[in-house]
Amino acid sequence: MTKKVKLTRWDAADDINSIEDVIAHLEAAFEDGDTAEIAAMLGIVARSQGMAQIAEKTGLSREHLYKSLSEAGNPTLETLVRVLGSLGLRLAVVEREPEAA
């Protein structure tokens, strides 16, 4: 007799438990510079903290956040700054490492 196995969908948001996790995930997304990846990771981070709470802190609707912070989304700079601020973070500019030849 075969035993039925119940599978659940894995959500990366469930693995983000600290501000260090948030920073590590966002830094990795920003490292590549892929805007779709950045938006999606910001959405994952926002879900890990509670999208309703992020919406309340930013003054943006949950629907707007879900749409903007997806792989298909394209958040404005204002949305990016507000979401980062709600997480206790800010956008900073640092010099890139020289690319290997």
PDB file of N, CA and C in Angstrom, residues 1-82:
ATOM      1  N   MET A   1       0.850  -1.169   0.000  1.00  0.00           N
ATOM      2  CA  MET A   1       0.000   0.000   0.000  1.00  0.00           C
ATOM      3  C   MET A   1       0.904   1.243   0.000  1.00  0.00           C
ATOM      4  N   THR A   2       0.582   2.164  -0.867  1.00  0.00           N
ATOM      5  CA  THR A   2       1.360   3.398  -0.940  1.00  0.00           C
ATOM      6  C   THR A   2       0.776   4.439  -0.008  1.00  0.00           C
ATOM      7  N   LYS A   3       1.696   5.117   0.632  1.00  0.00           N
ATOM      8  CA  LYS A   3       1.299   6.164   1.557  1.00  0.00           C
ATOM      9  C   LYS A   3       1.175   7.480   0.797  1.00  0.00           C
ATOM     10  N   LYS A   4       0.073   8.175   0.996  1.00  0.00           N
ATOM     11  CA  LYS A   4      -0.115   9.465   0.345  1.00  0.00           C
ATOM     12  C   LYS A   4       0.727  10.517   1.066  1.00  0.00           C
ATOM     13  N   VAL A   5       1.384  11.317   0.260  1.00  0.00           N
ATOM     14  CA  VAL A   5       2.198  12.396   0.791  1.00  0.00           C
ATOM     15  C   VAL A   5       1.530  13.717   0.454  1.00  0.00           C
ATOM     16  N   LYS A   6       1.362  14.545   1.468  1.00  0.00           N
ATOM     17  CA  LYS A   6       0.760  15.849   1.244  1.00  0.00           C
ATOM     18  C   LYS A   6       1.882  16.857   1.013  1.00  0.00           C
ATOM     19  N   LEU A   7       1.833  17.505  -0.126  1.00  0.00           N
ATOM     20  CA  LEU A   7       2.828  18.507  -0.460  1.00  0.00           C
ATOM     21  C   LEU A   7       2.236  19.897  -0.287  1.00  0.00           C
ATOM     22  N   THR A   8       3.065  20.795   0.171  1.00  0.00           N
ATOM     23  CA  THR A   8       2.646  22.189   0.271  1.00  0.00           C
ATOM     24  C   THR A   8       3.629  23.031  -0.522  1.00  0.00           C
ATOM     25  N   ARG A   9       3.135  24.122  -1.026  1.00  0.00           N
ATOM     26  CA  ARG A   9       3.971  25.023  -1.817  1.00  0.00           C
ATOM     27  C   ARG A   9       4.935  25.745  -0.889  1.00  0.00           C
ATOM     28  N   TRP A  10       6.220  25.736  -1.257  1.00  0.00           N
ATOM     29  CA  TRP A  10       7.241  26.426  -0.472  1.00  0.00           C
ATOM     30  C   TRP A  10       7.183  27.911  -0.785  1.00  0.00           C
ATOM     31  N   ASP A  11       7.278  28.732   0.231  1.00  0.00           N
ATOM     32  CA  ASP A  11       7.273  30.177   0.062  1.00  0.00           C
ATOM     33  C   ASP A  11       8.517  30.733   0.743  1.00  0.00           C
ATOM     34  N   ALA A  12       9.377  31.380  -0.028  1.00  0.00           N
ATOM     35  CA  ALA A  12      10.620  31.942   0.507  1.00  0.00           C
ATOM     36  C   ALA A  12      10.346  32.919   1.645  1.00  0.00           C
ATOM     37  N   ALA A  13       9.181  33.555   1.644  1.00  0.00           N
ATOM     38  CA  ALA A  13       8.840  34.508   2.705  1.00  0.00           C
ATOM     39  C   ALA A  13       8.835  33.845   4.080  1.00  0.00           C
ATOM     40  N   ASP A  14       8.556  32.546   4.113  1.00  0.00           N
ATOM     41  CA  ASP A  14       8.529  31.822   5.385  1.00  0.00           C
ATOM     42  C   ASP A  14       9.917  31.664   5.999  1.00  0.00           C
ATOM     43  N   ASP A  15      10.966  31.824   5.179  1.00  0.00           N
ATOM     44  CA  ASP A  15      12.335  31.644   5.660  1.00  0.00           C
ATOM     45  C   ASP A  15      13.018  32.949   6.038  1.00  0.00           C
ATOM     46  N   ILE A  16      12.319  34.049   5.952  1.00  0.00           N
ATOM     47  CA  ILE A  16      12.885  35.355   6.306  1.00  0.00           C
ATOM     48  C   ILE A  16      12.379  35.705   7.693  1.00  0.00           C
ATOM     49  N   ASN A  17      13.277  35.571   8.675  1.00  0.00           N
ATOM     50  CA  ASN A  17      12.863  35.694  10.073  1.00  0.00           C
ATOM     51  C   ASN A  17      13.531  36.826  10.838  1.00  0.00           C
ATOM     52  N   SER A  18      14.469  37.524  10.224  1.00  0.00           N
ATOM     53  CA  SER A  18      15.187  38.582  10.935  1.00  0.00           C
ATOM     54  C   SER A  18      15.555  39.691   9.959  1.00  0.00           C
ATOM     55  N   ILE A  19      15.975  40.831  10.499  1.00  0.00           N
ATOM     56  CA  ILE A  19      16.403  41.932   9.644  1.00  0.00           C
ATOM     57  C   ILE A  19      17.644  41.521   8.847  1.00  0.00           C
ATOM     58  N   GLU A  20      18.468  40.660   9.427  1.00  0.00           N
ATOM     59  CA  GLU A  20      19.647  40.162   8.713  1.00  0.00           C
ATOM     60  C   GLU A  20      19.240  39.346   7.489  1.00  0.00           C
ATOM     61  N   ASP A  21      18.190  38.531   7.635  1.00  0.00           N
ATOM     62  CA  ASP A  21      17.658  37.765   6.503  1.00  0.00           C
ATOM     63  C   ASP A  21      17.123  38.703   5.417  1.00  0.00           C
ATOM     64  N   VAL A  22      16.405  39.736   5.836  1.00  0.00           N
ATOM     65  CA  VAL A  22      15.853  40.717   4.898  1.00  0.00           C
ATOM     66  C   VAL A  22      16.982  41.354   4.100  1.00  0.00           C
ATOM     67  N   ILE A  23      17.997  41.824   4.803  1.00  0.00           N
ATOM     68  CA  ILE A  23      19.115  42.500   4.148  1.00  0.00           C
ATOM     69  C   ILE A  23      19.850  41.556   3.206  1.00  0.00           C
ATOM     70  N   ALA A  24      20.105  40.342   3.636  1.00  0.00           N
ATOM     71  CA  ALA A  24      20.821  39.366   2.798  1.00  0.00           C
ATOM     72  C   ALA A  24      20.057  39.082   1.511  1.00  0.00           C
ATOM     73  N   HIS A  25      18.745  38.885   1.619  1.00  0.00           N
ATOM     74  CA  HIS A  25      17.939  38.595   0.434  1.00  0.00           C
ATOM     75  C   HIS A  25      17.899  39.789  -0.525  1.00  0.00           C
ATOM     76  N   LEU A  26      17.730  40.986   0.018  1.00  0.00           N
ATOM     77  CA  LEU A  26      17.670  42.167  -0.845  1.00  0.00           C
ATOM     78  C   LEU A  26      19.029  42.464  -1.476  1.00  0.00           C
ATOM     79  N   GLU A  27      20.103  42.317  -0.706  1.00  0.00           N
ATOM     80  CA  GLU A  27      21.440  42.544  -1.273  1.00  0.00           C
ATOM     81  C   GLU A  27      21.717  41.580  -2.417  1.00  0.00           C
ATOM     82  N   ALA A  28      21.314  40.336  -2.266  1.00  0.00           N
ATOM     83  CA  ALA A  28      21.520  39.349  -3.333  1.00  0.00           C
ATOM     84  C   ALA A  28      20.743  39.744  -4.585  1.00  0.00           C
ATOM     85  N   ALA A  29      19.519  40.233  -4.414  1.00  0.00           N
ATOM     86  CA  ALA A  29      18.714  40.646  -5.568  1.00  0.00           C
ATOM     87  C   ALA A  29      19.319  41.876  -6.246  1.00  0.00           C
ATOM     88  N   PHE A  30      19.773  42.839  -5.449  1.00  0.00           N
ATOM     89  CA  PHE A  30      20.363  44.050  -6.010  1.00  0.00           C
ATOM     90  C   PHE A  30      21.709  43.772  -6.668  1.00  0.00           C
ATOM     91  N   GLU A  31      22.402  42.763  -6.205  1.00  0.00           N
ATOM     92  CA  GLU A  31      23.717  42.414  -6.754  1.00  0.00           C
ATOM     93  C   GLU A  31      23.658  42.185  -8.259  1.00  0.00           C
ATOM     94  N   ASP A  32      22.666  41.457  -8.702  1.00  0.00           N
ATOM     95  CA  ASP A  32      22.540  41.143 -10.130  1.00  0.00           C
ATOM     96  C   ASP A  32      22.021  42.320 -10.943  1.00  0.00           C
ATOM     97  N   GLY A  33      21.269  43.206 -10.310  1.00  0.00           N
ATOM     98  CA  GLY A  33      20.736  44.360 -11.017  1.00  0.00           C
ATOM     99  C   GLY A  33      19.532  44.065 -11.888  1.00  0.00           C
ATOM    100  N   ASP A  34      18.994  42.845 -11.808  1.00  0.00           N
ATOM    101  CA  ASP A  34      17.810  42.469 -12.587  1.00  0.00           C
ATOM    102  C   ASP A  34      16.593  43.075 -11.905  1.00  0.00           C
ATOM    103  N   THR A  35      15.945  44.031 -12.572  1.00  0.00           N
ATOM    104  CA  THR A  35      14.842  44.760 -11.948  1.00  0.00           C
ATOM    105  C   THR A  35      13.664  43.856 -11.587  1.00  0.00           C
ATOM    106  N   ALA A  36      13.405  42.851 -12.409  1.00  0.00           N
ATOM    107  CA  ALA A  36      12.313  41.918 -12.099  1.00  0.00           C
ATOM    108  C   ALA A  36      12.642  41.127 -10.836  1.00  0.00           C
ATOM    109  N   GLU A  37      13.890  40.735 -10.692  1.00  0.00           N
ATOM    110  CA  GLU A  37      14.311  39.992  -9.498  1.00  0.00           C
ATOM    111  C   GLU A  37      14.248  40.872  -8.255  1.00  0.00           C
ATOM    112  N   ILE A  38      14.644  42.134  -8.398  1.00  0.00           N
ATOM    113  CA  ILE A  38      14.588  43.066  -7.267  1.00  0.00           C
ATOM    114  C   ILE A  38      13.143  43.262  -6.818  1.00  0.00           C
ATOM    115  N   ALA A  39      12.251  43.512  -7.768  1.00  0.00           N
ATOM    116  CA  ALA A  39      10.838  43.719  -7.429  1.00  0.00           C
ATOM    117  C   ALA A  39      10.256  42.480  -6.767  1.00  0.00           C
ATOM    118  N   ALA A  40      10.548  41.309  -7.329  1.00  0.00           N
ATOM    119  CA  ALA A  40      10.015  40.063  -6.768  1.00  0.00           C
ATOM    120  C   ALA A  40      10.549  39.819  -5.362  1.00  0.00           C
ATOM    121  N   MET A  41      11.845  40.050  -5.144  1.00  0.00           N
ATOM    122  CA  MET A  41      12.414  39.832  -3.810  1.00  0.00           C
ATOM    123  C   MET A  41      11.852  40.823  -2.807  1.00  0.00           C
ATOM    124  N   LEU A  42      11.641  42.059  -3.231  1.00  0.00           N
ATOM    125  CA  LEU A  42      11.029  43.036  -2.333  1.00  0.00           C
ATOM    126  C   LEU A  42       9.619  42.585  -1.962  1.00  0.00           C
ATOM    127  N   GLY A  43       8.913  41.979  -2.906  1.00  0.00           N
ATOM    128  CA  GLY A  43       7.587  41.433  -2.618  1.00  0.00           C
ATOM    129  C   GLY A  43       7.654  40.281  -1.638  1.00  0.00           C
ATOM    130  N   ILE A  44       8.636  39.412  -1.798  1.00  0.00           N
ATOM    131  CA  ILE A  44       8.812  38.282  -0.867  1.00  0.00           C
ATOM    132  C   ILE A  44       9.113  38.800   0.527  1.00  0.00           C
ATOM    133  N   VAL A  45      10.002  39.775   0.606  1.00  0.00           N
ATOM    134  CA  VAL A  45      10.359  40.360   1.904  1.00  0.00           C
ATOM    135  C   VAL A  45       9.140  41.025   2.531  1.00  0.00           C
ATOM    136  N   ALA A  46       8.378  41.760   1.735  1.00  0.00           N
ATOM    137  CA  ALA A  46       7.175  42.428   2.259  1.00  0.00           C
ATOM    138  C   ALA A  46       6.178  41.399   2.786  1.00  0.00           C
ATOM    139  N   ARG A  47       5.989  40.291   2.049  1.00  0.00           N
ATOM    140  CA  ARG A  47       5.082  39.240   2.526  1.00  0.00           C
ATOM    141  C   ARG A  47       5.589  38.629   3.826  1.00  0.00           C
ATOM    142  N   SER A  48       6.900  38.514   3.964  1.00  0.00           N
ATOM    143  CA  SER A  48       7.459  37.916   5.186  1.00  0.00           C
ATOM    144  C   SER A  48       7.151  38.769   6.411  1.00  0.00           C
ATOM    145  N   GLN A  49       6.966  40.060   6.195  1.00  0.00           N
ATOM    146  CA  GLN A  49       6.686  40.978   7.302  1.00  0.00           C
ATOM    147  C   GLN A  49       5.194  41.247   7.463  1.00  0.00           C
ATOM    148  N   GLY A  50       4.406  40.776   6.503  1.00  0.00           N
ATOM    149  CA  GLY A  50       2.959  40.994   6.519  1.00  0.00           C
ATOM    150  C   GLY A  50       2.595  42.120   5.570  1.00  0.00           C
ATOM    151  N   MET A  51       2.023  41.770   4.449  1.00  0.00           N
ATOM    152  CA  MET A  51       1.706  42.769   3.420  1.00  0.00           C
ATOM    153  C   MET A  51       0.738  43.823   3.946  1.00  0.00           C
ATOM    154  N   ALA A  52      -0.204  43.438   4.784  1.00  0.00           N
ATOM    155  CA  ALA A  52      -1.151  44.420   5.340  1.00  0.00           C
ATOM    156  C   ALA A  52      -0.413  45.442   6.196  1.00  0.00           C
ATOM    157  N   GLN A  53       0.547  44.980   6.962  1.00  0.00           N
ATOM    158  CA  GLN A  53       1.333  45.873   7.817  1.00  0.00           C
ATOM    159  C   GLN A  53       2.186  46.816   6.954  1.00  0.00           C
ATOM    160  N   ILE A  54       2.791  46.289   5.899  1.00  0.00           N
ATOM    161  CA  ILE A  54       3.592  47.123   4.996  1.00  0.00           C
ATOM    162  C   ILE A  54       2.688  48.153   4.313  1.00  0.00           C
ATOM    163  N   ALA A  55       1.517  47.719   3.894  1.00  0.00           N
ATOM    164  CA  ALA A  55       0.566  48.644   3.248  1.00  0.00           C
ATOM    165  C   ALA A  55       0.200  49.777   4.204  1.00  0.00           C
ATOM    166  N   GLU A  56      -0.073  49.432   5.445  1.00  0.00           N
ATOM    167  CA  GLU A  56      -0.436  50.455   6.434  1.00  0.00           C
ATOM    168  C   GLU A  56       0.714  51.431   6.659  1.00  0.00           C
ATOM    169  N   LYS A  57       1.920  50.920   6.804  1.00  0.00           N
ATOM    170  CA  LYS A  57       3.079  51.776   7.067  1.00  0.00           C
ATOM    171  C   LYS A  57       3.427  52.672   5.877  1.00  0.00           C
ATOM    172  N   THR A  58       3.210  52.173   4.660  1.00  0.00           N
ATOM    173  CA  THR A  58       3.577  52.943   3.465  1.00  0.00           C
ATOM    174  C   THR A  58       2.471  53.849   2.976  1.00  0.00           C
ATOM    175  N   GLY A  59       1.232  53.558   3.373  1.00  0.00           N
ATOM    176  CA  GLY A  59       0.096  54.313   2.857  1.00  0.00           C
ATOM    177  C   GLY A  59      -0.309  53.868   1.461  1.00  0.00           C
ATOM    178  N   LEU A  60       0.216  52.722   1.024  1.00  0.00           N
ATOM    179  CA  LEU A  60      -0.115  52.165  -0.286  1.00  0.00           C
ATOM    180  C   LEU A  60      -1.060  50.988  -0.097  1.00  0.00           C
ATOM    181  N   SER A  61      -1.893  50.729  -1.086  1.00  0.00           N
ATOM    182  CA  SER A  61      -2.832  49.611  -0.953  1.00  0.00           C
ATOM    183  C   SER A  61      -2.108  48.280  -1.109  1.00  0.00           C
ATOM    184  N   ARG A  62      -2.664  47.260  -0.495  1.00  0.00           N
ATOM    185  CA  ARG A  62      -2.097  45.911  -0.640  1.00  0.00           C
ATOM    186  C   ARG A  62      -2.100  45.495  -2.100  1.00  0.00           C
ATOM    187  N   GLU A  63      -3.169  45.807  -2.805  1.00  0.00           N
ATOM    188  CA  GLU A  63      -3.262  45.446  -4.210  1.00  0.00           C
ATOM    189  C   GLU A  63      -2.133  46.081  -5.012  1.00  0.00           C
ATOM    190  N   HIS A  64      -1.878  47.364  -4.753  1.00  0.00           N
ATOM    191  CA  HIS A  64      -0.787  48.073  -5.432  1.00  0.00           C
ATOM    192  C   HIS A  64       0.548  47.399  -5.128  1.00  0.00           C
ATOM    193  N   LEU A  65       0.763  47.044  -3.867  1.00  0.00           N
ATOM    194  CA  LEU A  65       2.022  46.416  -3.473  1.00  0.00           C
ATOM    195  C   LEU A  65       2.185  45.050  -4.132  1.00  0.00           C
ATOM    196  N   TYR A  66       1.131  44.234  -4.093  1.00  0.00           N
ATOM    197  CA  TYR A  66       1.216  42.907  -4.719  1.00  0.00           C
ATOM    198  C   TYR A  66       1.528  43.035  -6.215  1.00  0.00           C
ATOM    199  N   LYS A  67       0.896  43.993  -6.879  1.00  0.00           N
ATOM    200  CA  LYS A  67       1.108  44.166  -8.312  1.00  0.00           C
ATOM    201  C   LYS A  67       2.511  44.697  -8.595  1.00  0.00           C
ATOM    202  N   SER A  68       2.932  45.724  -7.872  1.00  0.00           N
ATOM    203  CA  SER A  68       4.236  46.346  -8.104  1.00  0.00           C
ATOM    204  C   SER A  68       5.393  45.443  -7.724  1.00  0.00           C
ATOM    205  N   LEU A  69       5.208  44.669  -6.650  1.00  0.00           N
ATOM    206  CA  LEU A  69       6.302  43.865  -6.108  1.00  0.00           C
ATOM    207  C   LEU A  69       6.198  42.411  -6.540  1.00  0.00           C
ATOM    208  N   SER A  70       6.054  42.238  -7.826  1.00  0.00           N
ATOM    209  CA  SER A  70       6.035  40.899  -8.411  1.00  0.00           C
ATOM    210  C   SER A  70       7.059  40.886  -9.536  1.00  0.00           C
ATOM    211  N   GLU A  71       7.351  39.703 -10.068  1.00  0.00           N
ATOM    212  CA  GLU A  71       8.313  39.627 -11.173  1.00  0.00           C
ATOM    213  C   GLU A  71       7.853  40.440 -12.377  1.00  0.00           C
ATOM    214  N   ALA A  72       6.547  40.544 -12.565  1.00  0.00           N
ATOM    215  CA  ALA A  72       6.016  41.314 -13.685  1.00  0.00           C
ATOM    216  C   ALA A  72       5.828  42.784 -13.318  1.00  0.00           C
ATOM    217  N   GLY A  73       6.023  43.118 -12.040  1.00  0.00           N
ATOM    218  CA  GLY A  73       5.812  44.482 -11.578  1.00  0.00           C
ATOM    219  C   GLY A  73       6.963  45.399 -11.927  1.00  0.00           C
ATOM    220  N   ASN A  74       6.717  46.670 -11.768  1.00  0.00           N
ATOM    221  CA  ASN A  74       7.736  47.674 -12.018  1.00  0.00           C
ATOM    222  C   ASN A  74       7.498  48.801 -11.014  1.00  0.00           C
ATOM    223  N   PRO A  75       7.952  48.594  -9.760  1.00  0.00           N
ATOM    224  CA  PRO A  75       7.658  49.590  -8.728  1.00  0.00           C
ATOM    225  C   PRO A  75       8.328  50.927  -9.026  1.00  0.00           C
ATOM    226  N   THR A  76       7.643  51.992  -8.685  1.00  0.00           N
ATOM    227  CA  THR A  76       8.241  53.318  -8.835  1.00  0.00           C
ATOM    228  C   THR A  76       9.303  53.490  -7.759  1.00  0.00           C
ATOM    229  N   LEU A  77      10.132  54.492  -7.944  1.00  0.00           N
ATOM    230  CA  LEU A  77      11.138  54.802  -6.935  1.00  0.00           C
ATOM    231  C   LEU A  77      10.452  55.140  -5.612  1.00  0.00           C
ATOM    232  N   GLU A  78       9.324  55.828  -5.681  1.00  0.00           N
ATOM    233  CA  GLU A  78       8.575  56.175  -4.472  1.00  0.00           C
ATOM    234  C   GLU A  78       8.127  54.910  -3.733  1.00  0.00           C
ATOM    235  N   THR A  79       7.604  53.934  -4.461  1.00  0.00           N
ATOM    236  CA  THR A  79       7.172  52.677  -3.837  1.00  0.00           C
ATOM    237  C   THR A  79       8.373  51.966  -3.214  1.00  0.00           C
ATOM    238  N   LEU A  80       9.468  51.904  -3.935  1.00  0.00           N
ATOM    239  CA  LEU A  80      10.678  51.263  -3.431  1.00  0.00           C
ATOM    240  C   LEU A  80      11.144  51.909  -2.131  1.00  0.00           C
ATOM    241  N   VAL A  81      11.226  53.227  -2.119  1.00  0.00           N
ATOM    242  CA  VAL A  81      11.693  53.947  -0.936  1.00  0.00           C
ATOM    243  C   VAL A  81      10.726  53.775   0.230  1.00  0.00           C
ATOM    244  N   ARG A  82       9.428  53.832  -0.040  1.00  0.00           N
ATOM    245  CA  ARG A  82       8.435  53.660   1.034  1.00  0.00           C
ATOM    246  C   ARG A  82       8.501  52.263   1.651  1.00  0.00           C
TER     247      ARG A  82
END
